[in-house]
């Protein structure tokens, strides 16, 4: 048919058109396996091109071209996500993969007000290091700190292992620079800690999983770290007990810095994997409660309800404290290496329902002939349930429905991505879904940013 522009023609032109608005060394025609596959090795789909912009104005040029051609854009930063939100989709039109790996570095730190500005592709470890060099701490920290980036954690509103002390990412972010789907750049106005003028667009973008805009720069508030801290590990029979104990673990005037749980089998498996002696007596029943209290570093800030328990391990030396943390932080890697199909869940339930969820998970695991474990952020009721199955059964709907029946959320930290998008209505009402879709439509009318993420 003469005169008609075919989609194949448009697709083949994309790398050249991108090289015209960027430079040729910023454009590739194919993605590498580490860009296509997610952290767990799940493969994504093909790409139309890969771009590495250096600044917001270059992101703007890419998005303008994409909206002119009607080509979707997949945003990728550290690619440590666990819900298929940062890799190219397996179905639908191949996107431009927009990598934030050249938008790195801490650009400014204000030691007086405790504010830091970083490019979206800056790793959490680098943000932490620079903050520490100036006597501050960034409130979000997580096991994937060396790879996960501040932009990616804004997209997912990550909480991490300090969530009980400082809150999730949204509670840390003071300002954002971002680029809308049509290429409009929205700049941050650095300096202010408070701003109540109208809608909280920064809060909206936190947790929006790259569906509303491309975040290019992040301004966060920092915290003064405690002089010292004590780390503790103790066995508990159940998760309700763990949640209650964590609430009273820090004595008056002292602060709780972390409250994590790991089921005891997984904890012991972590000691074997890291070739370390188990600091606790081995048992297959119950959970380990890992606590950290900001105090003088000698355990003086820890409440008696914790220290008087005979099995509590009190770690005051840095090497002991590191070992306890290692056994918690290695859990993601440990579960990813087990043979079988791994199903990961990131859910939260009200504190009173924690043991019910653990019991139902165990029953489901036994019925399916698999193996399961639990670790997570107990103060928030946020459990990362790991289910390894020998066969092809998909336990997702059953487990997430159960979470919904217990009044919980199907995602408390990792987001919805593409892997959990068909279950969003287990948590969100029809009115909420319609409102979210209306926001998406008004900011990204062609639906080009991270298509399939959040919404099917
Ligand atoms: C964690 O808390 O370690 C992370 O959310 C990672 C995971 O769930 O695997
Ligand atoms: Zn987590």
Coordinates of C-alpha atoms and ligand atoms in Angstrom, one line a residue:
X1 CA 0.0 0.0 0.0
X2 CA 1.9 3.1 -1.2
X3 CA 2.1 6.0 1.2
X4 CA 1.3 4.1 4.3
X5 CA 4.0 4.1 7.1
X6 CA 4.5 0.6 8.4
X7 CA 5.4 -0.1 12.1
X8 CA 8.4 -2.1 11.0
X9 CA 9.8 0.9 9.1
X10 CA 9.4 3.1 12.2
X11 CA 11.0 0.6 14.4
X12 CA 14.1 0.2 12.2
X13 CA 14.6 4.0 12.2
X14 CA 14.5 4.4 16.0
X15 CA 18.2 3.9 16.8
X16 CA 19.2 6.4 14.0
X17 CA 16.6 8.9 15.1
X18 CA 17.8 8.6 18.7
X19 CA 21.5 9.0 17.7
X20 CA 20.4 12.3 16.0
X21 CA 19.1 13.7 19.3
X22 CA 21.8 12.2 21.5
X23 CA 25.3 11.0 20.4
X24 CA 25.9 7.7 18.8
X25 CA 27.8 6.3 21.8
X26 CA 24.7 6.9 23.9
X27 CA 22.6 4.6 21.7
X28 CA 22.7 0.8 21.2
X29 CA 20.5 -1.3 19.0
X30 CA 20.3 -4.3 21.3
X31 CA 20.2 -4.8 25.1
X32 CA 22.7 -6.9 27.0
X33 CA 21.5 -9.9 29.1
X34 CA 22.0 -7.9 32.3
X35 CA 19.6 -5.2 30.9
X36 CA 17.0 -7.7 29.5
X37 CA 16.9 -10.1 32.4
X38 CA 15.7 -9.2 35.9
X39 CA 17.7 -9.8 39.1
X40 CA 16.3 -13.3 39.4
X41 CA 17.2 -14.1 35.8
X42 CA 13.6 -13.9 34.5
X43 CA 13.9 -12.8 30.8
X44 CA 12.3 -9.7 29.5
X45 CA 11.4 -9.0 25.8
X46 CA 13.2 -7.3 22.9
X47 CA 14.0 -3.6 22.7
X48 CA 13.8 -1.1 19.9
X49 CA 17.0 0.6 21.2
X50 CA 18.9 1.3 24.4
X51 CA 19.7 4.8 25.3
X52 CA 22.0 6.3 28.0
X53 CA 21.1 9.9 28.5
X54 CA 23.3 12.1 30.7
X55 CA 20.9 14.7 31.9
X56 CA 17.2 15.7 32.1
X57 CA 17.4 17.6 28.8
X58 CA 18.5 14.5 27.0
X59 CA 15.8 12.4 28.6
X60 CA 13.4 15.1 27.4
X61 CA 14.7 14.6 23.8
X62 CA 14.2 10.9 24.0
X63 CA 10.7 11.2 25.4
X64 CA 9.7 13.8 22.7
X65 CA 10.9 11.4 20.0
X66 CA 9.1 8.5 21.6
X67 CA 5.8 10.3 21.8
X68 CA 6.1 11.6 18.3
X69 CA 6.7 8.0 17.0
X70 CA 4.3 6.4 19.5
X71 CA 7.1 4.1 20.8
X72 CA 6.9 2.9 24.5
X73 CA 9.8 3.6 26.9
X74 CA 11.0 1.2 29.5
X75 CA 12.9 3.0 32.3
X76 CA 15.8 1.1 33.9
X77 CA 18.1 2.0 36.7
X78 CA 19.9 -0.5 39.0
X79 CA 17.6 -3.3 37.7
X80 CA 17.4 -4.9 41.2
X81 CA 13.6 -4.9 41.1
X82 CA 11.7 -8.1 41.9
X83 CA 8.4 -7.6 40.1
X84 CA 9.3 -7.2 36.5
X85 CA 9.0 -3.4 36.5
X86 CA 12.5 -2.5 35.1
X87 CA 13.0 -4.9 32.2
X88 CA 11.5 -4.7 28.7
X89 CA 8.0 -6.3 28.6
X90 CA 7.7 -9.8 27.1
X91 CA 4.6 -8.8 25.2
X92 CA 3.6 -5.9 23.2
X93 CA 5.6 -3.3 21.2
X94 CA 9.4 -3.4 21.8
X95 CA 10.3 -0.3 23.9
X96 CA 13.2 2.1 23.9
X97 CA 15.2 1.0 27.0
X98 CA 16.1 4.2 28.8
X99 CA 19.0 3.5 31.2
X100 CA 19.8 6.0 34.0
X101 CA 23.4 4.6 34.4
X102 CA 25.1 7.8 33.3
X103 CA 23.0 10.0 35.6
X104 CA 25.1 9.2 38.6
X105 CA 26.8 10.9 41.5
X106 CA 26.0 13.0 44.5
X107 CA 25.8 16.5 43.2
X108 CA 25.4 18.5 46.4
X109 CA 25.2 18.0 50.1
X110 CA 24.2 20.7 52.6
X111 CA 25.8 19.8 55.9
X112 CA 23.9 22.5 57.8
X113 CA 20.4 21.5 56.8
X114 CA 21.0 17.8 56.1
X115 CA 20.0 17.7 52.5
X116 CA 21.6 15.7 49.6
X117 CA 21.0 15.9 45.9
X118 CA 21.9 12.9 43.7
X119 CA 21.5 11.8 40.1
X120 CA 18.8 9.2 39.8
X121 CA 21.3 6.5 38.8
X122 CA 23.4 6.9 42.0
X123 CA 23.6 3.8 44.1
X124 CA 22.2 3.8 47.6
X125 CA 25.7 2.7 48.8
X126 CA 27.2 5.9 47.3
X127 CA 24.5 8.1 48.9
X128 CA 25.1 6.4 52.2
X129 CA 28.9 6.9 52.0
X130 CA 28.7 10.5 51.0
X131 CA 26.2 11.2 53.8
X132 CA 28.4 9.4 56.3
X133 CA 31.5 11.4 55.3
X134 CA 29.5 14.6 56.3
X135 CA 28.2 13.1 59.5
X136 CA 24.8 12.2 58.3
X137 CA 22.8 9.1 57.4
X138 CA 20.3 8.5 54.5
X139 CA 17.2 6.8 55.9
X140 CA 16.8 4.1 53.3
X141 CA 19.3 1.2 53.3
X142 CA 18.9 -2.3 51.9
X143 CA 20.8 -5.4 51.1
X144 CA 21.0 -4.5 47.4
X145 CA 22.6 -1.1 48.3
X146 CA 25.6 -1.6 46.0
X147 CA 23.4 -1.9 42.9
X148 CA 20.0 -0.4 43.7
X149 CA 19.8 3.2 42.8
X150 CA 18.1 6.2 44.4
X151 CA 15.9 6.7 41.3
X152 CA 14.8 3.1 41.4
X153 CA 14.0 3.2 45.1
X154 CA 11.9 6.4 44.5
X155 CA 10.0 4.5 41.8
X156 CA 9.2 1.7 44.1
X157 CA 9.0 3.7 47.4
X158 CA 11.4 1.2 48.9
X159 CA 11.5 0.9 52.7
X160 CA 14.6 -1.3 53.4
X161 CA 16.0 -2.4 56.8
X162 CA 15.7 1.1 58.5
X163 CA 12.1 1.6 57.7
X164 CA 11.0 1.4 61.3
X165 CA 13.3 4.3 62.2
X166 CA 13.0 6.6 59.2
X167 CA 10.0 5.5 57.1
X168 CA 9.9 4.5 53.4
X169 CA 11.5 6.5 50.6
X170 CA 8.5 8.8 50.3
X171 CA 9.2 10.1 53.8
X172 CA 12.8 11.0 52.8
X173 CA 12.3 12.8 49.5
X174 CA 12.1 16.6 49.6
X175 CA 12.3 17.3 45.9
X176 CA 12.6 15.7 42.5
X177 CA 13.6 16.7 39.0
X178 CA 11.6 14.7 36.5
X179 CA 10.6 14.5 32.8
X180 CA 7.0 14.0 31.7
X181 CA 6.0 11.7 28.9
X182 CA 5.7 14.7 26.5
X183 CA 9.3 15.7 27.3
X184 CA 8.5 18.6 29.7
X185 CA 11.2 18.9 32.3
X186 CA 10.0 19.7 35.9
X187 CA 12.8 21.1 37.9
X188 CA 13.3 20.9 41.7
X189 CA 13.8 24.1 43.6
X190 CA 16.5 23.1 46.1
X191 CA 16.7 24.5 49.6
X192 CA 13.2 24.1 51.0
X193 CA 12.4 21.5 53.5
X194 CA 8.7 22.3 53.6
X195 CA 6.3 23.3 50.8
X196 CA 2.5 23.0 50.9
X197 CA 1.6 24.6 47.6
X198 CA -1.0 22.3 46.1
X199 CA -0.8 18.6 45.1
X200 CA 2.1 16.6 46.4
X201 CA 3.6 15.7 43.0
X202 CA 6.8 14.4 44.6
X203 CA 4.8 12.1 46.9
X204 CA 2.8 10.9 43.9
X205 CA 5.9 10.0 41.9
X206 CA 7.3 8.0 44.8
X207 CA 5.9 4.5 44.3
X208 CA 4.6 5.3 40.8
X209 CA 7.0 2.7 39.3
X210 CA 8.0 4.8 36.4
X211 CA 4.5 5.0 35.0
X212 CA 4.0 8.8 35.3
X213 CA 7.4 10.4 34.6
X214 CA 11.2 9.7 34.4
X215 CA 12.8 10.8 37.7
X216 CA 16.3 12.2 36.8
X217 CA 17.4 13.8 40.1
X218 CA 16.5 13.3 43.8
X219 CA 16.8 15.6 46.8
X220 CA 16.5 13.8 50.1
X221 CA 16.7 14.8 53.7
X222 CA 19.3 13.2 55.9
X223 CA 19.3 12.1 59.6
X224 CA 21.9 12.4 62.3
X225 CA 23.1 8.8 63.0
X226 CA 23.3 7.5 66.6
X227 CA 26.8 7.6 68.1
X228 CA 26.7 3.8 68.6
X229 CA 24.2 1.0 68.3
X230 CA 23.6 -2.5 69.7
X231 CA 22.4 -5.3 67.5
X232 CA 20.5 -8.2 69.0
X233 CA 19.1 -11.6 67.8
X234 CA 16.7 -13.7 69.8
X235 CA 14.4 -16.6 69.0
X236 CA 10.7 -16.1 69.1
X237 CA 7.8 -18.6 68.7
X238 CA 5.7 -16.4 66.5
X239 CA 5.4 -13.3 64.4
X240 CA 2.8 -11.6 66.6
X241 CA 5.2 -12.0 69.5
X242 CA 8.1 -10.6 67.4
X243 CA 6.0 -7.5 66.4
X244 CA 5.0 -6.9 70.0
X245 CA 8.6 -7.3 71.3
X246 CA 10.0 -5.0 68.7
X247 CA 7.6 -2.3 69.8
X248 CA 9.0 -2.3 73.3
X249 CA 12.7 -3.2 72.5
X250 CA 14.2 0.3 72.9
X251 CA 14.2 1.7 76.4
X252 CA 12.9 5.2 77.1
X253 CA 15.0 7.9 75.4
X254 CA 16.6 5.3 73.0
X255 CA 15.6 4.6 69.4
X256 CA 14.8 1.4 67.6
X257 CA 16.9 1.4 64.4
X258 CA 15.8 -1.9 62.9
X259 CA 13.4 -4.8 63.6
X260 CA 13.6 -7.7 61.2
X261 CA 12.6 -11.3 61.2
X262 CA 13.9 -14.5 59.6
X263 CA 12.4 -17.9 60.0
X264 CA 14.8 -20.1 61.9
X265 CA 15.4 -22.7 59.1
X266 CA 16.4 -19.9 56.7
X267 CA 18.5 -18.3 59.4
X268 CA 20.4 -21.5 59.9
X269 CA 20.7 -22.1 56.1
X270 CA 22.3 -18.6 55.9
X271 CA 25.0 -19.7 58.5
X272 CA 25.8 -22.7 56.3
X273 CA 25.9 -20.7 53.2
X274 CA 28.2 -18.1 54.7
X275 CA 30.2 -20.8 56.5
X276 CA 29.7 -19.2 59.9
X277 CA 28.8 -20.7 63.3
X278 CA 25.1 -20.1 64.1
X279 CA 25.0 -17.6 67.0
X280 CA 21.7 -19.1 68.1
X281 CA 20.9 -22.7 69.0
X282 CA 19.6 -24.4 65.9
X283 CA 15.9 -25.1 65.7
X284 CA 13.5 -25.5 62.8
X285 CA 10.6 -23.9 64.7
X286 CA 9.8 -20.2 65.0
X287 CA 11.7 -17.1 64.0
X288 CA 14.7 -15.0 64.8
X289 CA 14.0 -11.4 65.7
X290 CA 16.9 -9.1 64.8
X291 CA 16.9 -5.8 66.5
X292 CA 19.1 -2.7 66.5
X293 CA 18.9 0.0 69.1
X294 CA 20.7 3.3 69.0
X295 CA 22.4 3.6 72.4
X296 CA 25.9 3.8 73.8
X297 CA 26.8 0.6 72.0
X298 CA 26.8 -1.5 75.2
X299 CA 23.2 -2.6 75.1
X300 CA 22.2 0.0 77.7
X301 CA 19.3 1.3 75.5
X302 CA 17.7 -2.2 75.1
X303 CA 14.7 -2.9 77.3
X304 CA 14.8 -5.7 79.8
X305 CA 12.0 -7.5 78.1
X306 CA 14.7 -8.3 75.4
X307 CA 17.9 -8.7 77.4
X308 CA 16.4 -10.8 80.2
X309 CA 15.5 -13.6 77.7
X310 CA 18.2 -16.3 78.2
X311 CA 18.7 -16.9 74.5
X312 CA 19.2 -13.3 73.4
X313 CA 22.5 -12.6 71.6
X314 CA 23.7 -9.1 72.3
X315 CA 26.2 -7.9 69.7
X316 CA 28.2 -4.9 70.7
X317 CA 31.4 -5.5 68.6
X318 CA 31.2 -4.5 64.9
X319 CA 32.2 -8.0 63.7
X320 CA 29.4 -9.6 65.7
X321 CA 26.9 -7.1 64.6
X322 CA 28.0 -7.6 60.9
X323 CA 27.5 -11.3 61.2
X324 CA 23.9 -10.9 62.5
X325 CA 23.2 -8.5 59.7
X326 CA 24.8 -10.8 57.1
X327 CA 22.5 -13.7 58.1
X328 CA 19.5 -11.4 57.4
X329 CA 20.7 -9.7 54.3
X330 CA 21.8 -12.9 52.5
X331 CA 18.3 -14.2 52.5
X332 CA 17.4 -13.0 49.0
X333 CA 20.4 -14.6 47.5
X334 CA 19.9 -17.8 49.5
X335 CA 16.4 -18.3 48.3
X336 CA 17.3 -17.4 44.7
X337 CA 19.8 -20.3 44.6
X338 CA 17.4 -23.1 45.6
X339 CA 16.4 -25.6 42.9
X340 CA 12.8 -25.3 41.8
X341 CA 10.5 -22.4 40.8
X342 CA 10.8 -19.5 43.2
X343 CA 7.7 -17.4 43.9
X344 CA 8.4 -14.3 45.8
X345 CA 5.8 -12.3 47.7
X346 CA 6.1 -8.9 49.4
X347 CA 3.0 -8.5 51.6
X348 CA 1.9 -6.8 54.7
X349 CA -0.9 -7.7 57.1
X350 CA -2.1 -6.2 60.4
X351 CA 0.1 -7.2 63.3
X352 CA -2.6 -9.5 64.8
X353 CA -2.8 -11.5 61.6
X354 CA 0.9 -12.3 61.2
X355 CA 0.8 -15.8 62.6
X356 CA -2.3 -16.6 60.7
X357 CA -0.6 -15.7 57.5
X358 CA 2.5 -17.7 58.4
X359 CA 0.3 -20.8 59.2
X360 CA -1.7 -20.5 56.0
X361 CA 1.5 -20.1 54.0
X362 CA 2.8 -23.3 55.6
X363 CA -0.4 -25.2 54.8
X364 CA -0.3 -24.0 51.2
X365 CA 3.4 -25.0 50.9
X366 CA 2.7 -28.5 52.3
X367 CA -0.2 -29.0 50.0
X368 CA 1.9 -28.0 47.0
X369 CA 4.8 -30.2 48.1
X370 CA 7.2 -27.2 48.2
X371 CA 9.4 -25.3 50.6
X372 CA 8.8 -21.8 52.0
X373 CA 10.4 -19.3 54.2
X374 CA 9.7 -15.8 55.6
X375 CA 11.9 -12.8 56.3
X376 CA 11.0 -9.2 56.5
X377 CA 10.3 -5.9 58.3
X378 CA 8.3 -7.0 61.3
X379 CA 7.5 -3.6 62.7
X380 CA 5.5 -2.8 59.6
X381 CA 4.0 -6.3 59.3
X382 CA 5.9 -6.5 55.9
X383 CA 6.8 -10.1 55.2
X384 CA 8.8 -11.4 52.2
X385 CA 7.4 -14.8 51.7
X386 CA 9.5 -17.2 49.6
X387 CA 7.9 -20.2 48.1
X388 CA 9.9 -22.8 46.1
X389 CA 7.8 -25.3 44.2
X390 CA 8.9 -28.4 42.3
X391 CA 6.1 -28.1 39.7
X392 CA 4.5 -25.4 37.5
X393 CA 1.6 -24.5 39.9
X394 CA 1.2 -20.8 40.4
X395 CA 0.3 -20.1 44.0
X396 CA 0.0 -16.3 43.5
X397 CA -3.7 -15.8 43.4
X398 CA -4.4 -18.1 46.3
X399 CA -1.7 -16.5 48.5
X400 CA -2.5 -12.9 47.6
X401 CA -6.3 -13.6 48.1
X402 CA -5.5 -14.8 51.5
X403 CA -3.5 -11.7 52.3
X404 CA -6.5 -9.6 51.1
X405 CA -8.9 -11.6 53.3
X406 CA -6.6 -10.9 56.3
X407 CA -6.9 -7.1 55.5
X408 CA -3.4 -6.9 54.1
X409 CA -1.6 -5.5 51.1
X410 CA -0.3 -7.5 48.2
X411 CA 2.8 -5.3 48.0
X412 CA 4.3 -3.4 50.9
X413 CA 7.7 -2.6 49.4
X414 CA 8.6 -4.1 46.0
X415 CA 5.7 -2.6 44.0
X416 CA 3.3 -4.2 41.6
X417 CA 5.4 -4.2 38.4
X418 CA 4.2 -6.5 35.7
X419 CA 4.3 -9.8 37.7
X420 CA 1.6 -8.7 40.2
X421 CA -0.4 -6.3 38.0
X422 CA -3.3 -8.8 37.5
X423 CA -3.8 -8.9 41.3
X424 CA -4.0 -5.2 42.0
X425 CA -7.7 -5.3 42.4
X426 CA -7.3 -7.6 45.4
X427 CA -6.1 -4.5 47.3
X428 CA -7.6 -1.5 45.4
X429 CA -11.3 -0.8 45.0
X430 CA -12.8 -0.1 41.6
X431 CA -12.9 3.6 42.5
X432 CA -9.3 3.6 43.5
X433 CA -8.3 1.8 40.2
X434 CA -10.3 4.4 38.2
X435 CA -8.6 7.3 40.0
X436 CA -5.2 5.8 39.4
X437 CA -6.0 5.2 35.7
X438 CA -7.2 8.8 35.4
X439 CA -3.9 10.1 36.8
X440 CA -2.0 7.9 34.4
X441 CA -4.0 9.0 31.5
X442 CA -3.6 12.7 32.3
X443 CA 0.2 12.5 32.6
X444 CA 0.9 9.9 30.0
X445 CA -2.0 10.0 27.6
X446 CA -0.4 7.6 25.0
X447 CA 0.5 5.1 27.8
X448 CA 4.1 5.0 26.7
X449 CA 6.0 5.0 30.0
X450 CA 6.6 1.5 31.4
X451 CA 3.6 0.0 29.7
X452 CA 2.0 -3.0 31.5
X453 CA 3.6 -1.9 34.8
X454 CA 1.0 -1.4 37.6
X455 CA -1.9 -1.7 35.1
X456 CA -2.5 -4.7 32.9
Ligands
LIG1 C1 14.7 -7.3 51.6 O1 14.1 -6.9 52.5 O2 15.8 -8.0 51.8 C2 14.3 -7.1 50.2 O3 13.1 -6.5 50.1 C3 14.6 -8.1 49.2 C4 13.7 -9.3 49.1 O4 12.6 -9.3 49.5 O5 14.2 -10.4 48.5
LIG2 ZN1 12.4 -5.8 52.2

